[in-house]
Coordinates of C-alpha atoms in Angstrom, one line a residue:
Chain A
X1 CA -12.1 27.5 -22.4
X2 CA -13.3 24.8 -19.9
X3 CA -15.9 25.7 -17.3
X4 CA -13.6 24.1 -14.8
X5 CA -9.8 24.1 -14.8
X6 CA -6.8 23.4 -12.8
X7 CA -3.8 25.7 -13.0
X8 CA -0.3 25.7 -11.6
X9 CA 0.1 29.5 -12.3
X10 CA -1.1 32.3 -10.1
X11 CA -4.8 33.0 -10.6
X12 CA -5.6 36.4 -12.0
X13 CA -9.2 37.4 -11.0
X14 CA -9.3 40.5 -13.2
X15 CA -8.7 38.6 -16.4
X16 CA -11.0 35.8 -15.4
X17 CA -13.8 38.3 -14.6
X18 CA -13.3 40.1 -17.9
X19 CA -13.6 36.8 -19.9
X20 CA -17.1 36.3 -18.4
X21 CA -18.4 39.6 -19.6
X22 CA -21.8 39.3 -21.1
X23 CA -24.1 42.2 -22.2
X24 CA -27.2 40.3 -20.9
X25 CA -25.7 40.0 -17.4
X26 CA -27.0 42.5 -15.0
X27 CA -25.3 40.7 -12.1
X28 CA -21.8 39.2 -11.7
X29 CA -20.6 37.5 -8.5
X30 CA -17.1 36.2 -7.9
X31 CA -15.6 34.2 -5.0
X32 CA -11.9 34.0 -4.2
X33 CA -10.7 31.3 -1.8
X34 CA -7.3 32.4 -0.3
X35 CA -4.6 30.8 1.7
X36 CA -5.1 31.6 5.3
X37 CA -2.3 32.1 7.8
X38 CA -3.6 29.8 10.5
X39 CA -5.6 26.6 11.0
X40 CA -6.8 25.3 14.4
X41 CA -4.7 27.9 16.1
X42 CA -1.5 27.0 14.4
X43 CA 0.4 29.4 12.2
X44 CA 0.4 28.3 8.5
X45 CA 3.4 29.4 6.4
X46 CA 2.4 28.0 3.1
X47 CA 0.1 25.4 1.4
X48 CA 0.4 22.8 -1.3
X49 CA -2.6 21.6 -3.2
X50 CA -2.8 18.3 -5.0
X51 CA -5.6 16.9 -7.0
X52 CA -6.5 13.7 -8.8
X53 CA -7.0 15.6 -12.0
X54 CA -8.3 12.8 -14.2
X55 CA -11.3 12.4 -11.8
X56 CA -11.7 16.0 -10.7
X57 CA -11.8 17.5 -14.2
X58 CA -15.1 15.9 -15.3
X59 CA -16.6 16.3 -11.8
X60 CA -15.7 20.0 -11.7
X61 CA -17.3 20.7 -15.1
X62 CA -20.4 18.9 -13.9
X63 CA -20.6 21.0 -10.8
X64 CA -20.5 24.2 -12.9
X65 CA -23.1 23.0 -15.4
X66 CA -25.4 21.9 -12.5
X67 CA -25.2 25.4 -10.9
X68 CA -25.9 27.2 -14.2
X69 CA -28.9 25.0 -14.9
X70 CA -30.3 25.1 -11.4
X71 CA -30.1 28.9 -11.0
X72 CA -30.6 29.9 -14.6
X73 CA -27.3 31.8 -14.7
X74 CA -25.7 32.8 -18.0
X75 CA -22.1 32.0 -17.7
X76 CA -19.8 30.5 -15.0
X77 CA -16.3 29.4 -14.5
X78 CA -14.2 28.0 -11.8
X79 CA -10.3 27.7 -11.6
X80 CA -8.5 25.8 -8.9
X81 CA -4.8 26.3 -8.3
X82 CA -2.5 23.4 -7.7
X83 CA 1.1 23.2 -6.3
X84 CA 2.8 25.4 -3.7
X85 CA 1.0 28.6 -2.5
X86 CA 2.0 31.3 -0.2
X87 CA -0.3 32.9 2.4
X88 CA -2.7 35.4 0.7
X89 CA -2.6 33.8 -2.7
X90 CA -5.9 32.8 -4.4
X91 CA -6.4 29.0 -4.3
X92 CA -9.7 28.9 -6.0
X93 CA -11.7 31.4 -8.1
X94 CA -15.4 31.2 -9.1
X95 CA -17.2 33.7 -11.2
X96 CA -20.9 33.7 -12.3
X97 CA -22.6 36.1 -14.7
X98 CA -26.4 36.1 -14.5
X99 CA -29.3 38.4 -15.5
X100 CA -29.8 39.4 -11.8
X101 CA -27.7 39.4 -8.7
X102 CA -29.8 36.7 -6.9
X103 CA -28.9 34.0 -9.5
X104 CA -25.3 35.1 -9.6
X105 CA -24.8 34.9 -5.8
X106 CA -26.7 31.6 -5.5
X107 CA -24.9 29.8 -8.4
X108 CA -21.5 31.1 -7.1
X109 CA -22.2 29.8 -3.6
X110 CA -23.4 26.4 -5.0
X111 CA -20.3 26.0 -7.1
X112 CA -17.8 26.7 -4.3
X113 CA -19.7 24.5 -1.9
X114 CA -19.9 21.5 -4.3
X115 CA -16.2 21.9 -5.3
X116 CA -15.3 21.6 -1.6
X117 CA -17.5 18.6 -1.1
X118 CA -17.0 16.6 -4.2
X119 CA -13.6 17.1 -5.7
X120 CA -10.6 14.9 -4.8
X121 CA -8.3 17.7 -3.8
X122 CA -6.0 17.7 -0.8
X123 CA -4.2 20.4 0.9
X124 CA -0.9 20.0 2.7
X125 CA -0.4 22.7 5.3
X126 CA 3.2 23.8 6.2
X127 CA 3.2 25.3 9.7
X128 CA 5.5 28.0 10.9
X129 CA 7.0 25.5 13.4
X130 CA 8.4 23.4 10.6
X131 CA 5.7 20.7 10.9
X132 CA 3.4 19.8 8.0
X133 CA 0.4 17.6 7.3
X134 CA -2.1 16.7 4.7
X135 CA -5.6 17.9 5.7
X136 CA -8.6 15.9 5.5
X137 CA -11.7 17.8 4.5
X138 CA -13.8 16.5 7.4
X139 CA -16.6 19.1 7.4
X140 CA -17.6 17.7 4.0
X141 CA -18.9 14.4 5.3
X142 CA -21.8 16.1 7.0
X143 CA -23.0 17.5 3.7
X144 CA -23.3 14.1 2.1
X145 CA -26.4 13.7 0.0
X146 CA -28.8 10.8 0.8
X147 CA -28.9 8.5 -2.2
X148 CA -30.5 5.1 -2.2
X149 CA -28.0 3.1 -0.3
X150 CA -29.6 1.1 2.4
X151 CA -27.6 -0.4 5.3
X152 CA -30.6 -2.1 6.9
X153 CA -29.2 -5.6 6.5
X154 CA -26.2 -4.7 8.8
X155 CA -28.1 -2.3 11.0
X156 CA -30.2 -5.2 12.3
X157 CA -27.1 -6.9 13.7
X158 CA -27.3 -6.2 17.4
X159 CA -23.6 -5.3 17.6
X160 CA -24.0 -2.6 15.0
X161 CA -27.3 -0.7 15.0
X162 CA -27.5 3.0 14.4
X163 CA -24.7 3.9 16.7
X164 CA -22.3 1.4 15.0
X165 CA -23.3 2.6 11.6
X166 CA -22.6 6.2 12.6
X167 CA -19.2 5.2 13.9
X168 CA -18.4 3.7 10.5
X169 CA -19.6 6.8 8.7
X170 CA -17.3 8.9 10.9
X171 CA -14.3 6.7 10.3
X172 CA -11.4 7.1 7.8
X173 CA -9.5 4.1 6.6
X174 CA -6.3 4.3 4.6
X175 CA -5.8 1.4 2.1
X176 CA -2.2 1.0 0.8
X177 CA -2.3 -0.8 -2.5
X178 CA -5.3 -1.3 -4.8
X179 CA -4.4 -4.7 -6.2
X180 CA -5.9 -8.1 -5.4
X181 CA -6.1 -7.7 -1.7
X182 CA -7.0 -4.0 -2.1
X183 CA -10.0 -4.6 -4.3
X184 CA -11.5 -7.0 -1.8
X185 CA -10.8 -4.7 1.1
X186 CA -12.1 -1.6 -0.7
X187 CA -15.3 -3.3 -1.8
X188 CA -16.0 -4.6 1.7
X189 CA -15.3 -1.3 3.4
X190 CA -17.2 0.8 0.8
X191 CA -20.2 -1.5 1.2
X192 CA -20.1 -1.3 5.0
X193 CA -20.2 2.5 4.8
X194 CA -16.8 3.7 6.0
X195 CA -17.2 7.4 5.8
X196 CA -13.9 8.2 4.1
X197 CA -11.6 5.8 2.3
X198 CA -8.2 6.9 1.1
X199 CA -6.7 4.8 -1.7
X200 CA -2.9 5.0 -2.0
X201 CA -1.4 3.4 -5.1
X202 CA 0.9 4.8 -7.7
X203 CA 0.5 1.9 -10.1
X204 CA -1.5 1.7 -13.3
X205 CA -4.0 -1.0 -14.3
X206 CA -2.3 -3.8 -16.3
X207 CA -4.2 -6.4 -18.3
X208 CA -2.6 -9.1 -16.1
X209 CA -4.3 -7.5 -13.0
X210 CA -7.8 -7.9 -14.2
X211 CA -8.5 -11.6 -13.3
X212 CA -8.1 -10.9 -9.6
X213 CA -8.9 -7.2 -9.4
X214 CA -12.6 -6.8 -10.2
X215 CA -12.7 -3.1 -9.5
X216 CA -11.2 -2.6 -13.0
X217 CA -12.3 -3.4 -16.5
X218 CA -10.3 -3.7 -19.7
X219 CA -11.2 0.0 -20.4
X220 CA -9.2 0.9 -17.3
X221 CA -5.9 -0.5 -18.6
X222 CA -3.3 2.2 -18.4
X223 CA -5.3 4.3 -15.9
X224 CA -4.0 4.9 -12.4
X225 CA -5.5 2.4 -10.1
X226 CA -6.2 4.9 -7.3
X227 CA -8.4 7.0 -9.5
X228 CA -10.1 4.1 -11.3
X229 CA -10.9 2.3 -8.0
X230 CA -12.2 5.6 -6.5
X231 CA -14.4 6.3 -9.4
X232 CA -15.8 2.8 -9.4
X233 CA -16.5 2.8 -5.7
X234 CA -18.0 6.3 -5.7
X235 CA -20.5 5.1 -8.3
X236 CA -21.1 1.9 -6.1
X237 CA -21.8 3.8 -2.9
X238 CA -22.4 7.5 -3.3
X239 CA -22.9 8.0 0.5
X240 CA -19.1 7.7 1.2
X241 CA -16.1 9.7 0.3
X242 CA -13.2 8.3 -1.7
X243 CA -9.8 9.9 -1.7
X244 CA -7.5 8.6 -4.4
X245 CA -3.8 9.3 -3.8
X246 CA -1.9 8.2 -6.8
X247 CA 1.5 8.3 -5.0
X248 CA 3.9 5.7 -3.8
X249 CA 4.2 5.2 -0.1
X250 CA 7.7 6.2 0.8
X251 CA 9.6 6.9 4.0
X252 CA 9.1 10.6 3.2
X253 CA 5.3 10.5 3.2
X254 CA 4.3 7.4 5.1
X255 CA 3.6 9.0 8.5
X256 CA 1.6 11.9 7.1
X257 CA -0.5 9.5 5.0
X258 CA -1.1 7.0 7.9
X259 CA -2.2 9.7 10.4
X260 CA -5.0 10.7 8.0
X261 CA -6.9 7.6 9.1
X262 CA -8.2 5.7 12.1
X263 CA -6.9 2.5 10.7
X264 CA -4.4 1.7 7.9
X265 CA -4.7 -1.5 5.8
X266 CA -1.7 -2.9 4.0
X267 CA -2.5 -4.5 0.7
X268 CA 0.9 -3.9 -0.9
X269 CA 2.8 -6.6 -2.7
X270 CA 6.3 -6.0 -1.3
X271 CA 8.1 -6.2 2.0
X272 CA 9.6 -2.7 1.8
X273 CA 6.1 -1.2 1.8
X274 CA 4.8 -3.6 4.5
X275 CA 7.5 -2.6 6.9
X276 CA 7.0 1.0 6.1
X277 CA 3.2 0.7 6.9
X278 CA 4.0 -1.2 10.0
X279 CA 6.6 1.3 11.3
X280 CA 4.5 4.4 10.4
X281 CA 1.4 2.9 12.1
X282 CA 3.3 2.0 15.3
X283 CA 5.0 5.4 15.4
X284 CA 1.7 7.2 14.7
X285 CA -0.4 5.2 17.1
X286 CA -2.7 3.8 14.4
X287 CA -3.7 0.2 14.2
X288 CA -2.6 -1.6 11.0
X289 CA -4.2 -4.7 9.3
X290 CA -1.6 -6.5 7.2
X291 CA -2.0 -9.4 4.8
X292 CA 0.0 -11.1 2.1
X293 CA -0.8 -14.0 -0.2
X294 CA 1.3 -16.6 -1.9
X295 CA -0.2 -18.9 -4.4
X296 CA -3.0 -20.7 -2.4
X297 CA -2.1 -19.3 1.0
X298 CA -2.1 -16.1 3.0
X299 CA -1.1 -14.5 6.2
X300 CA -3.0 -12.0 8.2
X301 CA -1.8 -9.9 11.1
X302 CA -3.3 -7.0 13.1
X303 CA -0.8 -4.6 14.6
X304 CA -1.8 -2.4 17.5
X305 CA 0.3 0.5 18.6
X306 CA 0.0 -0.1 22.3
X307 CA 2.8 -0.8 24.7
X308 CA 2.0 -4.5 24.9
X309 CA 1.2 -5.5 21.4
X310 CA 3.4 -7.1 18.8
X311 CA 4.2 -5.8 15.4
X312 CA 5.6 -7.1 12.1
X313 CA 9.1 -6.6 13.4
X314 CA 8.5 -8.8 16.4
X315 CA 8.1 -11.7 13.9
X316 CA 10.5 -10.4 11.2
X317 CA 13.2 -8.4 12.9
X318 CA 15.5 -8.3 9.8
X319 CA 13.8 -6.3 7.1
X320 CA 13.0 -9.1 4.8
X321 CA 14.2 -8.4 1.3
X322 CA 11.9 -8.3 -1.7
X323 CA 12.8 -10.7 -4.5
X324 CA 14.1 -13.5 -2.3
X325 CA 10.7 -15.1 -2.0
X326 CA 8.1 -15.2 -4.7
X327 CA 5.4 -12.7 -5.5
X328 CA 2.2 -12.9 -7.6
X329 CA 4.0 -12.1 -10.8
X330 CA 6.5 -14.8 -10.5
X331 CA 4.7 -17.5 -8.5
X332 CA 1.1 -17.1 -9.7
X333 CA -2.1 -16.6 -7.8
X334 CA -5.8 -17.6 -8.2
X335 CA -8.4 -14.8 -7.8
X336 CA -10.2 -16.1 -4.7
X337 CA -7.0 -16.2 -2.7
X338 CA -6.4 -12.4 -2.4
X339 CA -10.3 -12.0 -2.3
X340 CA -10.5 -14.2 0.8
X341 CA -7.5 -12.6 2.6
X342 CA -8.7 -9.1 1.6
X343 CA -12.2 -9.9 3.0
X344 CA -10.6 -11.0 6.2
X345 CA -8.7 -7.7 6.4
X346 CA -11.9 -5.8 5.8
X347 CA -13.6 -7.8 8.6
X348 CA -10.7 -7.1 11.0
X349 CA -11.1 -3.4 10.2
X350 CA -14.8 -3.4 11.0
X351 CA -14.1 -5.4 14.2
X352 CA -11.6 -2.8 15.3
X353 CA -13.8 0.2 14.5
X354 CA -16.9 -1.4 16.1
X355 CA -15.0 -3.0 19.0
X356 CA -16.3 -6.4 18.1
X357 CA -15.0 -9.6 19.9
X358 CA -12.6 -12.1 18.5
X359 CA -10.0 -9.7 17.0
X360 CA -6.6 -10.9 16.0
X361 CA -4.2 -9.7 18.7
X362 CA -0.6 -10.6 18.9
X363 CA -1.3 -13.4 16.5
X364 CA -0.6 -14.4 12.9
X365 CA -3.4 -16.2 11.0
X366 CA -2.2 -18.6 8.4
X367 CA -4.8 -19.6 5.8
X368 CA -4.3 -22.4 3.3
X369 CA -7.1 -22.5 0.7
X370 CA -6.1 -25.8 -0.8
X371 CA -6.5 -27.8 2.3
X372 CA -9.1 -25.3 3.8
X373 CA -7.0 -25.1 6.9
X374 CA -6.3 -22.2 9.1
X375 CA -3.9 -21.7 12.0
X376 CA -4.0 -18.9 14.5
X377 CA -0.4 -18.7 15.8
X378 CA 0.4 -16.8 18.9
X379 CA 3.0 -14.1 18.0
X380 CA 4.0 -12.3 21.2
X381 CA 5.8 -9.0 21.5
X382 CA 9.6 -9.2 21.2
X383 CA 11.3 -9.5 24.5
X384 CA 13.6 -6.5 24.1
X385 CA 10.6 -4.2 23.4
X386 CA 9.4 -3.9 27.0
X387 CA 7.8 -0.4 27.1
X388 CA 9.0 0.9 23.8
X389 CA 9.5 -0.8 20.5
X390 CA 13.3 -1.3 20.2
X391 CA 13.2 -2.4 16.6
X392 CA 11.6 0.4 14.7
X393 CA 13.9 3.2 13.7
X394 CA 12.6 6.5 12.4
X395 CA 10.8 6.1 9.1
X396 CA 11.9 9.5 7.9
X397 CA 15.6 8.8 7.8
X398 CA 15.8 5.9 5.4
X399 CA 17.2 7.2 2.2
X400 CA 17.5 4.8 -0.7
X401 CA 21.0 3.4 -1.2
X402 CA 22.6 5.5 -3.8
X403 CA 23.0 4.0 -7.2
X404 CA 22.0 0.5 -6.4
X405 CA 20.3 0.2 -9.7
X406 CA 21.7 1.0 -13.2
X407 CA 19.6 1.6 -16.3
X408 CA 21.8 0.8 -19.2
X409 CA 21.7 -1.4 -22.3
X410 CA 23.6 -4.5 -21.2
X411 CA 26.1 -4.3 -24.0
X412 CA 27.0 -0.8 -23.0
X413 CA 27.3 -1.9 -19.3
X414 CA 29.7 -4.6 -20.4
X415 CA 31.7 -2.1 -22.5
X416 CA 31.9 0.1 -19.4
X417 CA 33.6 -2.8 -17.5
X418 CA 30.7 -4.2 -15.5
X419 CA 30.9 -8.0 -15.1
X420 CA 27.4 -9.2 -15.9
X421 CA 26.0 -12.0 -13.8
X422 CA 22.7 -13.6 -14.8
X423 CA 21.1 -14.7 -11.5
X424 CA 18.0 -16.3 -13.0
X425 CA 17.4 -20.0 -12.4
X426 CA 18.6 -22.5 -15.0
X427 CA 15.0 -23.1 -16.4
X428 CA 14.5 -19.4 -17.1
X429 CA 18.0 -19.1 -18.7
X430 CA 17.2 -22.1 -20.9
X431 CA 13.9 -20.6 -21.9
X432 CA 15.2 -17.2 -22.8
X433 CA 19.0 -17.2 -22.9
X434 CA 20.9 -14.0 -22.5
X435 CA 22.2 -13.0 -25.9
X436 CA 25.4 -11.5 -24.7
X437 CA 29.0 -12.8 -24.7
X438 CA 31.2 -12.9 -21.6
X439 CA 28.6 -13.0 -18.9
X440 CA 28.4 -15.5 -16.1
X441 CA 25.3 -17.4 -15.1
X442 CA 25.0 -17.9 -11.3
X443 CA 21.5 -18.6 -9.9
X444 CA 20.5 -16.3 -7.0
X445 CA 20.8 -18.8 -4.1
X446 CA 24.3 -20.0 -5.2
X447 CA 25.4 -16.3 -5.7
X448 CA 24.3 -15.4 -2.1
X449 CA 26.2 -18.4 -0.7
X450 CA 29.3 -17.6 -2.8
X451 CA 29.4 -13.9 -2.0
X452 CA 33.0 -14.2 -0.6
X453 CA 34.2 -15.3 -4.0
X454 CA 33.3 -11.9 -5.7
X455 CA 36.5 -10.1 -6.6
X456 CA 36.5 -6.7 -4.7
X457 CA 38.5 -5.1 -7.6
X458 CA 35.7 -5.7 -10.1
X459 CA 32.3 -4.2 -10.6
X460 CA 29.4 -6.6 -10.9
X461 CA 26.0 -6.0 -12.5
X462 CA 23.3 -8.5 -11.5
X463 CA 20.5 -9.2 -14.0
X464 CA 17.2 -11.1 -13.7
X465 CA 13.8 -11.0 -15.5
X466 CA 12.3 -7.9 -14.0
X467 CA 15.0 -6.4 -11.8
X468 CA 13.3 -7.4 -8.5
X469 CA 15.4 -10.3 -7.5
X470 CA 18.6 -8.7 -8.8
X471 CA 17.9 -5.6 -6.7
X472 CA 17.2 -7.7 -3.6
X473 CA 20.4 -9.7 -4.2
X474 CA 22.5 -6.6 -4.7
X475 CA 21.0 -5.1 -1.5
X476 CA 21.8 -8.3 0.4
X477 CA 25.3 -8.5 -1.0
X478 CA 26.0 -4.8 -0.1
X479 CA 24.6 -5.4 3.4
X480 CA 27.2 -8.2 3.6
X481 CA 30.0 -5.9 2.7
X482 CA 30.3 -6.2 -1.1
X483 CA 30.0 -2.6 -2.2
X484 CA 30.9 -3.4 -5.8
X485 CA 27.5 -4.9 -6.8
X486 CA 24.7 -3.2 -8.9
X487 CA 21.4 -4.3 -10.2
X488 CA 20.0 -3.9 -13.7
X489 CA 17.0 -1.7 -13.3
X490 CA 13.8 -3.2 -14.7
X491 CA 15.7 -6.4 -15.6
X492 CA 15.8 -8.0 -19.0
X493 CA 12.2 -7.1 -19.6
X494 CA 13.2 -3.5 -20.0
X495 CA 16.1 -4.2 -22.4
X496 CA 13.7 -4.3 -25.4
Chain B
X1 CA 14.6 -39.5 19.0
X2 CA 11.5 -37.3 18.9
X3 CA 8.6 -37.7 16.7
X4 CA 7.4 -34.3 15.4
X5 CA 4.7 -33.2 13.1
X6 CA 5.6 -30.7 10.4
X7 CA 3.6 -28.3 8.2
X8 CA 5.0 -26.4 5.3
X9 CA 3.8 -23.2 3.8
X10 CA 4.5 -21.3 0.6
X11 CA 8.0 -21.7 -0.9
X12 CA 8.7 -24.5 1.6
X13 CA 5.6 -26.4 0.6
X14 CA 6.7 -26.3 -3.0
X15 CA 10.3 -27.3 -2.3
X16 CA 9.3 -30.1 0.1
X17 CA 6.6 -31.2 -2.4
X18 CA 4.1 -31.8 0.4
X19 CA 2.0 -29.8 2.9
X20 CA 2.7 -31.9 6.0
X21 CA 4.8 -34.8 7.3
X22 CA 5.7 -36.6 10.5
X23 CA 9.4 -37.3 11.1
X24 CA 11.6 -39.0 13.6
X25 CA 14.5 -36.8 14.4
X26 CA 17.5 -36.6 16.7
X27 CA 17.4 -32.8 16.4
X28 CA 17.0 -31.1 19.8
X29 CA 16.0 -27.7 18.5
X30 CA 14.1 -26.2 15.6
X31 CA 17.4 -24.9 14.3
X32 CA 18.9 -28.3 14.0
X33 CA 15.7 -29.7 12.6
X34 CA 15.5 -27.1 9.9
X35 CA 19.2 -27.9 8.9
X36 CA 18.3 -31.5 8.7
X37 CA 15.2 -30.9 6.6
X38 CA 16.9 -28.3 4.4
X39 CA 19.4 -31.0 3.3
X40 CA 16.7 -33.6 2.8
X41 CA 14.3 -31.4 0.8
X42 CA 16.7 -28.9 -0.7
X43 CA 15.2 -25.9 1.0
X44 CA 16.8 -22.8 -0.5
X45 CA 15.7 -20.2 2.1
X46 CA 18.2 -19.4 4.8
X47 CA 17.0 -20.0 8.4
X48 CA 17.4 -16.2 9.0
X49 CA 14.6 -15.6 6.5
X50 CA 12.1 -17.8 8.3
X51 CA 10.2 -17.9 11.5
X52 CA 9.3 -21.0 13.4
X53 CA 6.2 -21.8 15.5
X54 CA 6.0 -24.8 17.9
X55 CA 2.6 -25.9 19.0
X56 CA 0.9 -22.8 17.5
X57 CA 3.2 -20.2 19.1
X58 CA 6.1 -18.3 17.5
X59 CA 9.2 -19.4 19.3
X60 CA 13.1 -19.2 19.4
X61 CA 15.1 -21.4 17.1
X62 CA 16.9 -22.8 20.1
X63 CA 14.0 -23.9 22.2
X64 CA 13.9 -27.6 23.1
X65 CA 11.8 -29.9 21.0
X66 CA 9.6 -32.6 22.6
X67 CA 8.0 -35.7 21.3
X68 CA 4.7 -35.0 19.6
X69 CA 5.4 -31.3 19.0
X70 CA 3.9 -29.6 15.9
X71 CA 6.5 -27.5 14.2
X72 CA 5.7 -25.0 11.4
X73 CA 8.4 -23.2 9.5
X74 CA 6.9 -20.0 8.1
X75 CA 8.5 -18.2 5.1
X76 CA 7.6 -14.5 4.7
X77 CA 5.1 -13.8 1.9
X78 CA 4.5 -10.4 0.3
X79 CA 2.0 -11.0 -2.5
X80 CA -0.9 -8.5 -2.7

């Protein structure tokens, strides 16, 4: 029996109390936190709790152990519910057995307070009017302890001072993607003392990430990045709050995640996510700081949700498709490149929050680290977007195209009648030829040019190394009217 | 004929095999200029996937080019 546990089943206080029975205990105190039917004057119909369990488990046990030690109680236990809860249900239970009532009350109070302050748990409130939202535990920031983290070297800057530092401490920044850019952004913001940093990334640490993602060590390989980064940064700066969210940003959750913060920072590695961040930020009235890198270069843009500013779609009105231009996996990257661009992003975030001069506005910054050149290009708002952005549609509606991808062994796909087209470039094909009879080899650019030659009576399955380019190509071909094209999910890498 | 200064980024830099060049061109617009350069350098990105900036400002593909203009074709990049 762990001193701290999560459960997806209803909490049964009677059984939990009975399990803490101790003949030496003259006092027993229990606390039940229950789902309330309203918050800030709005009627709540139900709640969902989500936790980053890997991180919370150990921290929860430490909290219980600390309370036992400090108050000299005999036994204690805390159980936190996760998942969907109805009004009135018990969300968290704490029980303490001690020799006398004073220790039992005190330890019980300490455990529930610390659980609220320290554990990475979120609650999503569903309101009676159909609306819903993830709740940020803002009251917790006030209770932050005062460890040895000294901001004096930035407090002396005349533009910052105590007032500026306080503004940073009260800010929440959402970072989408904890990769190369994300590591630099997170380190910069954590060091500067941003009060709450939310880290959104559903990926796990891969050995190939380490060279440019210094928040992780080889021991973290296989761990979720959001949790690993949060743990590392929490140890680095104990005065701030880290909120790992190991989820993928999707059309379904983008807006509710973006509104949690004062600023959102896009450190993702794909266009689909970048457009999603851009759209959700503009629609939610939050500024977004976007960056991308390619080999030795990078681009930086700050999007403001005002009626005059330009956004990503002013520059790239057609949702640019992933896979048609290179990414870090395919094209390579040196560690300082995302580090520089990520640091520039962190700097723009601080400039925004502190209202410092020189902010990027309606511009794109191009940085070339080989020639050490940079260009600040004016990027005005699109003409058709006079008062209201005309290019962003709702971010809730976009459902993924059904069945764009197929996960099948290639031989079976061929047996089912799919015409297999290998869209890799000739060098890749020569290096690792496709061991399959009857397929065609048509490099991606040639295939896109020759879309009209596809036979509408056949079904085509496009394959590439990792399924990224083939998916993009299938999307593009479908958008052009060829409905009979599919992409091999995960590419040849997943064929084993 | 106009003399224009060109800068290449990302995929275009790789395909052109250079970061910058100055060319004499009969092209009147960035659109015509890109078509000309795509043939010369074997650019594989379609014009619709790119943006163009003339003299440090994003602009239309059909604006008029003048002698001495600096033209930058910018491919989208997504690495993170």
